[in-house]
Coordinates of N, CA and C in Angstrom, one line a residue:
Q1 N -10.7 7.1 -11.1 CA -11.0 5.9 -10.8 C -10.1 5.2 -9.6
V2 N -10.7 4.6 -8.7 CA -9.8 3.8 -7.8 C -10.3 2.4 -8.0
Q3 N -9.2 1.7 -7.8 CA -9.0 0.3 -7.8 C -9.2 -0.5 -6.5
L4 N -10.3 -1.5 -6.2 CA -10.3 -2.1 -5.0 C -10.2 -3.6 -5.0
V5 N -9.7 -4.1 -4.0 CA -9.5 -5.5 -3.9 C -9.6 -5.9 -2.5
E6 N -10.5 -7.0 -2.3 CA -11.1 -7.5 -0.9 C -10.2 -8.6 -0.7
S7 N -10.2 -8.8 0.5 CA -9.5 -10.1 1.1 C -10.1 -10.3 2.5
G8 N -9.8 -11.5 2.9 CA -10.1 -12.0 4.2 C -11.4 -12.7 4.4
G9 N -12.0 -13.0 3.5 CA -13.2 -14.0 3.5 C -12.7 -15.3 3.8
G10 N -13.6 -16.1 4.2 CA -13.6 -17.6 4.4 C -14.6 -18.2 5.2
L11 N -14.4 -19.2 5.7 CA -15.5 -20.3 6.4 C -15.3 -20.1 7.8
V12 N -16.4 -19.6 8.6 CA -16.3 -19.5 9.8 C -17.5 -20.2 10.7
Q13 N -17.3 -20.6 11.8 CA -18.6 -21.1 12.6 C -19.3 -19.9 13.1
A14 N -20.7 -20.2 13.3 CA -21.6 -19.1 14.0 C -20.9 -18.9 15.2
G15 N -20.8 -17.4 15.5 CA -20.4 -16.9 16.8 C -18.8 -16.4 16.6
G16 N -18.4 -16.7 15.4 CA -16.9 -16.4 15.3 C -16.6 -15.2 14.6
S17 N -15.5 -14.8 14.2 CA -15.1 -13.5 13.8 C -14.3 -13.4 12.6
L18 N -14.6 -12.6 11.6 CA -13.5 -12.4 10.6 C -13.2 -11.0 10.3
R19 N -12.1 -10.6 9.6 CA -11.9 -9.2 9.4 C -11.6 -9.1 8.0
L20 N -12.5 -8.4 7.2 CA -12.3 -8.1 5.7 C -11.4 -7.0 5.6
S21 N -10.6 -7.0 4.6 CA -10.0 -5.9 4.2 C -10.2 -5.4 2.7
C22 N -10.1 -4.1 2.5 CA -10.4 -3.6 1.3 C -9.3 -2.5 0.9
A23 N -8.4 -3.1 -0.1 CA -7.3 -2.3 -0.5 C -7.3 -1.5 -1.7
A24 N -7.0 -0.1 -1.6 CA -7.2 0.6 -2.7 C -5.9 1.2 -3.3
S25 N -6.0 1.4 -4.8 CA -5.0 1.8 -5.5 C -5.6 2.8 -6.6
G26 N -4.7 3.6 -7.2 CA -5.1 4.4 -8.3 C -5.4 5.7 -8.2
R27 N -5.9 6.1 -7.2 CA -6.1 7.5 -6.8 C -5.9 7.7 -5.3
T28 N -6.1 9.0 -4.9 CA -5.9 9.2 -3.5 C -7.0 8.7 -2.6
F29 N -6.7 7.6 -1.7 CA -7.7 6.9 -1.0 C -8.6 7.8 -0.1
S30 N -7.9 8.8 0.5 CA -8.5 9.6 1.3 C -9.6 10.7 1.0
N31 N -9.7 10.4 -0.4 CA -10.6 11.4 -1.1 C -11.9 10.6 -1.4
Y32 N -11.9 9.3 -0.9 CA -13.2 8.7 -1.4 C -13.8 8.1 0.1
D33 N -15.2 8.2 0.0 CA -16.1 7.5 1.0 C -16.0 6.1 0.6
I34 N -16.1 4.9 1.5 CA -16.1 3.5 1.1 C -17.3 2.9 1.7
G35 N -17.9 2.0 1.1 CA -19.0 1.2 1.6 C -18.7 -0.2 1.5
W36 N -19.5 -0.8 2.4 CA -19.5 -2.4 2.1 C -20.8 -3.0 1.9
F37 N -21.0 -3.7 1.0 CA -22.2 -4.4 0.5 C -22.1 -5.8 0.6
R38 N -23.2 -6.5 0.5 CA -23.2 -8.1 0.6 C -24.4 -8.5 -0.4
Q39 N -24.1 -9.7 -1.0 CA -25.1 -10.5 -1.6 C -25.2 -11.8 -1.4
A40 N -26.3 -12.5 -0.9 CA -26.3 -13.8 -0.7 C -27.1 -14.4 -1.8
P41 N -26.7 -15.6 -2.0 CA -27.3 -16.4 -3.3 C -28.9 -16.1 -3.3
G42 N -29.3 -15.6 -4.4 CA -30.7 -15.4 -4.7 C -31.4 -14.4 -4.1
K43 N -30.6 -13.5 -3.6 CA -31.1 -12.3 -2.9 C -30.4 -11.0 -3.6
A44 N -31.1 -9.9 -3.3 CA -30.5 -8.7 -3.9 C -29.3 -8.2 -3.0
R45 N -28.4 -7.4 -3.6 CA -27.3 -6.7 -2.8 C -27.8 -5.8 -1.9
E46 N -27.2 -5.8 -0.6 CA -27.6 -5.1 0.5 C -26.5 -4.2 1.0
F47 N -26.8 -3.2 1.6 CA -25.9 -2.3 2.3 C -25.6 -2.9 3.6
V48 N -24.3 -2.7 3.8 CA -23.7 -3.3 5.2 C -23.4 -2.1 6.0
G49 N -22.4 -1.3 5.4 CA -22.0 -0.1 6.2 C -21.2 0.6 5.5
S50 N -20.7 1.9 6.0 CA -19.9 2.9 5.2 C -19.2 3.6 6.1
I51 N -18.0 4.4 5.6 CA -17.3 5.1 6.4 C -16.9 6.3 5.5
N52 N -16.8 7.5 6.1 CA -16.5 8.6 5.1 C -15.0 8.7 4.8
W53 N -14.6 9.7 4.1 CA -13.3 9.9 3.5 C -12.3 10.0 4.8
S54 N -12.8 10.6 5.8 CA -11.9 11.0 6.8 C -12.0 10.0 8.0
G55 N -12.8 9.1 7.9 CA -13.0 8.1 9.0 C -13.8 8.5 10.0
A56 N -14.3 9.8 10.2 CA -15.1 10.3 11.3 C -16.6 10.0 11.2
I57 N -17.1 9.5 10.2 CA -18.5 9.0 10.2 C -18.6 7.7 9.6
T58 N -19.4 7.0 10.4 CA -19.8 5.6 10.0 C -21.2 5.2 9.9
N59 N -21.7 4.3 9.2 CA -23.2 4.2 9.2 C -23.2 2.5 9.0
Y60 N -24.3 1.9 9.4 CA -24.5 0.5 9.5 C -26.0 0.2 9.4
A61 N -26.0 -1.0 8.6 CA -27.4 -1.6 8.4 C -27.8 -2.1 9.8
D62 N -29.2 -2.1 10.1 CA -29.6 -2.5 11.5 C -29.1 -3.9 11.7
S63 N -29.1 -4.7 10.6 CA -28.8 -6.1 10.6 C -27.5 -6.4 11.3
V64 N -26.5 -5.6 11.1 CA -25.1 -5.6 11.6 C -24.6 -4.8 12.6
K65 N -25.5 -3.8 13.1 CA -25.2 -2.9 14.2 C -24.8 -3.5 15.5
G66 N -23.7 -3.2 15.9 CA -23.2 -3.6 17.2 C -22.5 -4.9 16.9
R67 N -22.5 -5.5 15.9 CA -21.6 -6.7 15.4 C -20.4 -6.4 14.5
F68 N -20.8 -5.5 13.7 CA -19.7 -5.2 12.6 C -19.2 -3.7 13.1
T69 N -17.7 -3.6 12.6 CA -17.2 -2.4 12.7 C -16.2 -2.0 11.7
I70 N -16.5 -0.8 11.1 CA -15.8 -0.4 9.8 C -14.7 0.5 10.3
S71 N -13.7 0.4 9.8 CA -12.5 1.5 10.0 C -11.7 1.5 8.7
R72 N -10.7 2.7 8.9 CA -9.9 2.8 7.6 C -8.6 3.4 8.1
D73 N -7.5 3.0 7.3 CA -6.2 3.5 7.5 C -5.7 4.2 6.2
N74 N -6.0 5.4 6.1 CA -5.6 6.2 4.8 C -4.1 6.2 4.5
A75 N -3.2 6.0 5.5 CA -1.9 5.9 5.1 C -1.6 4.4 4.5
K76 N -2.5 3.5 4.8 CA -2.1 2.3 4.0 C -3.1 2.0 2.9
N77 N -3.9 3.0 2.6 CA -5.0 2.8 1.6 C -5.9 1.6 1.8
T78 N -6.3 1.4 3.0 CA -6.9 0.2 3.2 C -8.2 0.6 4.0
M79 N -9.2 -0.1 3.9 CA -10.5 0.0 4.8 C -10.7 -1.4 5.4
Y80 N -11.3 -1.7 6.5 CA -11.5 -2.7 7.2 C -13.1 -3.0 7.6
L81 N -13.3 -4.2 7.7 CA -14.8 -4.6 8.1 C -14.5 -5.8 9.0
Q82 N -14.5 -5.5 10.5 CA -14.5 -6.3 11.4 C -15.9 -7.0 11.7
M83 N -16.0 -8.2 11.6 CA -17.2 -8.9 11.8 C -17.1 -9.7 13.1
N84 N -17.9 -9.4 14.1 CA -17.9 -10.2 15.3 C -19.4 -11.0 15.3
S85 N -19.5 -12.0 16.2 CA -20.8 -12.7 16.4 C -21.5 -13.0 15.2
L86 N -20.8 -13.7 14.2 CA -21.3 -14.0 12.9 C -22.4 -14.9 12.9
K87 N -23.3 -14.8 12.2 CA -24.5 -15.7 12.0 C -24.5 -16.3 10.5
P88 N -25.2 -17.4 10.5 CA -25.5 -18.1 9.1 C -26.0 -17.1 8.2
E89 N -26.9 -16.2 8.6 CA -27.4 -15.3 7.7 C -26.5 -14.3 7.0
D90 N -25.3 -14.2 7.6 CA -24.3 -13.2 7.2 C -23.6 -13.9 6.0
T91 N -23.8 -15.1 5.7 CA -23.3 -15.7 4.5 C -23.6 -15.1 3.3
A92 N -22.5 -14.5 2.6 CA -22.7 -13.6 1.4 C -21.4 -13.4 0.8
V93 N -21.4 -12.8 -0.4 CA -20.3 -12.3 -1.0 C -20.2 -10.8 -0.6
Y94 N -19.1 -10.6 0.1 CA -18.9 -9.0 0.6 C -18.0 -8.3 -0.5
T95 N -18.5 -7.1 -0.8 CA -17.7 -6.4 -1.8 C -17.8 -4.9 -1.2
C96 N -16.5 -4.3 -1.4 CA -16.3 -2.9 -1.1 C -16.5 -2.0 -2.3
A97 N -16.9 -0.6 -2.1 CA -17.3 0.2 -3.2 C -16.6 1.5 -2.7
A98 N -16.4 2.4 -3.7 CA -15.7 3.7 -3.2 C -16.5 4.9 -4.0
R99 N -16.8 6.0 -3.5 CA -17.4 7.1 -4.0 C -16.5 8.3 -3.6
Y100 N -16.4 9.2 -4.8 CA -15.6 10.5 -4.4 C -16.3 11.4 -3.4
R101 N -15.7 11.9 -2.6 CA -15.9 12.5 -1.2 C -17.0 13.7 -1.7
Y102 N -16.9 14.2 -2.9 CA -17.7 15.3 -3.2 C -18.8 14.8 -4.2
S103 N -18.9 13.5 -4.4 CA -19.9 13.3 -5.3 C -21.4 13.2 -4.7
L104 N -22.3 13.3 -5.5 CA -23.8 13.4 -5.1 C -24.3 12.2 -5.6
G105 N -23.6 11.3 -6.1 CA -24.2 10.1 -6.7 C -24.0 8.8 -5.9
S106 N -24.2 7.7 -6.6 CA -24.0 6.4 -5.9 C -22.6 6.0 -6.0
Y107 N -22.1 5.0 -5.3 CA -20.9 4.3 -5.4 C -20.6 3.8 -6.9
D108 N -19.3 4.2 -7.4 CA -19.0 3.9 -8.9 C -17.8 3.1 -9.1
N109 N -17.3 2.8 -8.0 CA -16.0 2.0 -8.1 C -16.2 0.7 -7.2
W110 N -16.0 -0.5 -7.9 CA -16.4 -1.6 -7.2 C -15.4 -2.7 -7.1
G111 N -15.2 -3.4 -6.1 CA -14.2 -4.5 -6.0 C -14.8 -5.8 -6.5
Q112 N -14.1 -6.9 -6.6 CA -14.6 -8.2 -7.1 C -15.5 -8.8 -6.0
G113 N -15.3 -8.6 -4.7 CA -15.8 -9.4 -3.7 C -15.0 -10.4 -3.1
T114 N -15.4 -10.8 -1.8 CA -14.9 -12.0 -1.1 C -15.9 -12.7 -0.4
Q115 N -15.8 -14.0 -0.6 CA -16.9 -14.9 0.0 C -16.8 -15.1 1.4
V116 N -17.7 -14.8 2.3 CA -18.0 -15.3 3.6 C -19.0 -16.3 3.9
T117 N -18.6 -17.4 4.5 CA -19.6 -18.5 4.7 C -19.6 -18.7 6.4
V118 N -20.7 -18.6 6.9 CA -20.9 -18.9 8.3 C -21.6 -20.1 8.5
S119 N -21.2 -21.1 9.1 CA -21.7 -22.4 9.3 C -22.4 -22.6 10.7
A120 N -23.5 -23.1 10.8 CA -24.4 -23.2 12.0 C -23.9 -23.9 13.0

């Protein structure tokens, strides 16, 4: 198991930027793929983006492609979500999740989430 703690959320105006961090502990961070998910009030959780264990492969939801960037620093056991050109519809609780690099299953280690609010 790996423990995950998100930080960096807050209130920002539309068009602004935020950088979220996801700090890991407990296991070798570089053995885990990491994903970001978000859930807005009254809506289902949705995939935002992911980065593989080495950092070589990233994927993004169409809704954030070109605006959000995921990166990781395995030496610091931390993964980042840089969010630019934020929109009110990006308002949600953002949560990071980990999956062992050889796993064929879904993400099974989750953080508690951090709130992002984008005002119009």
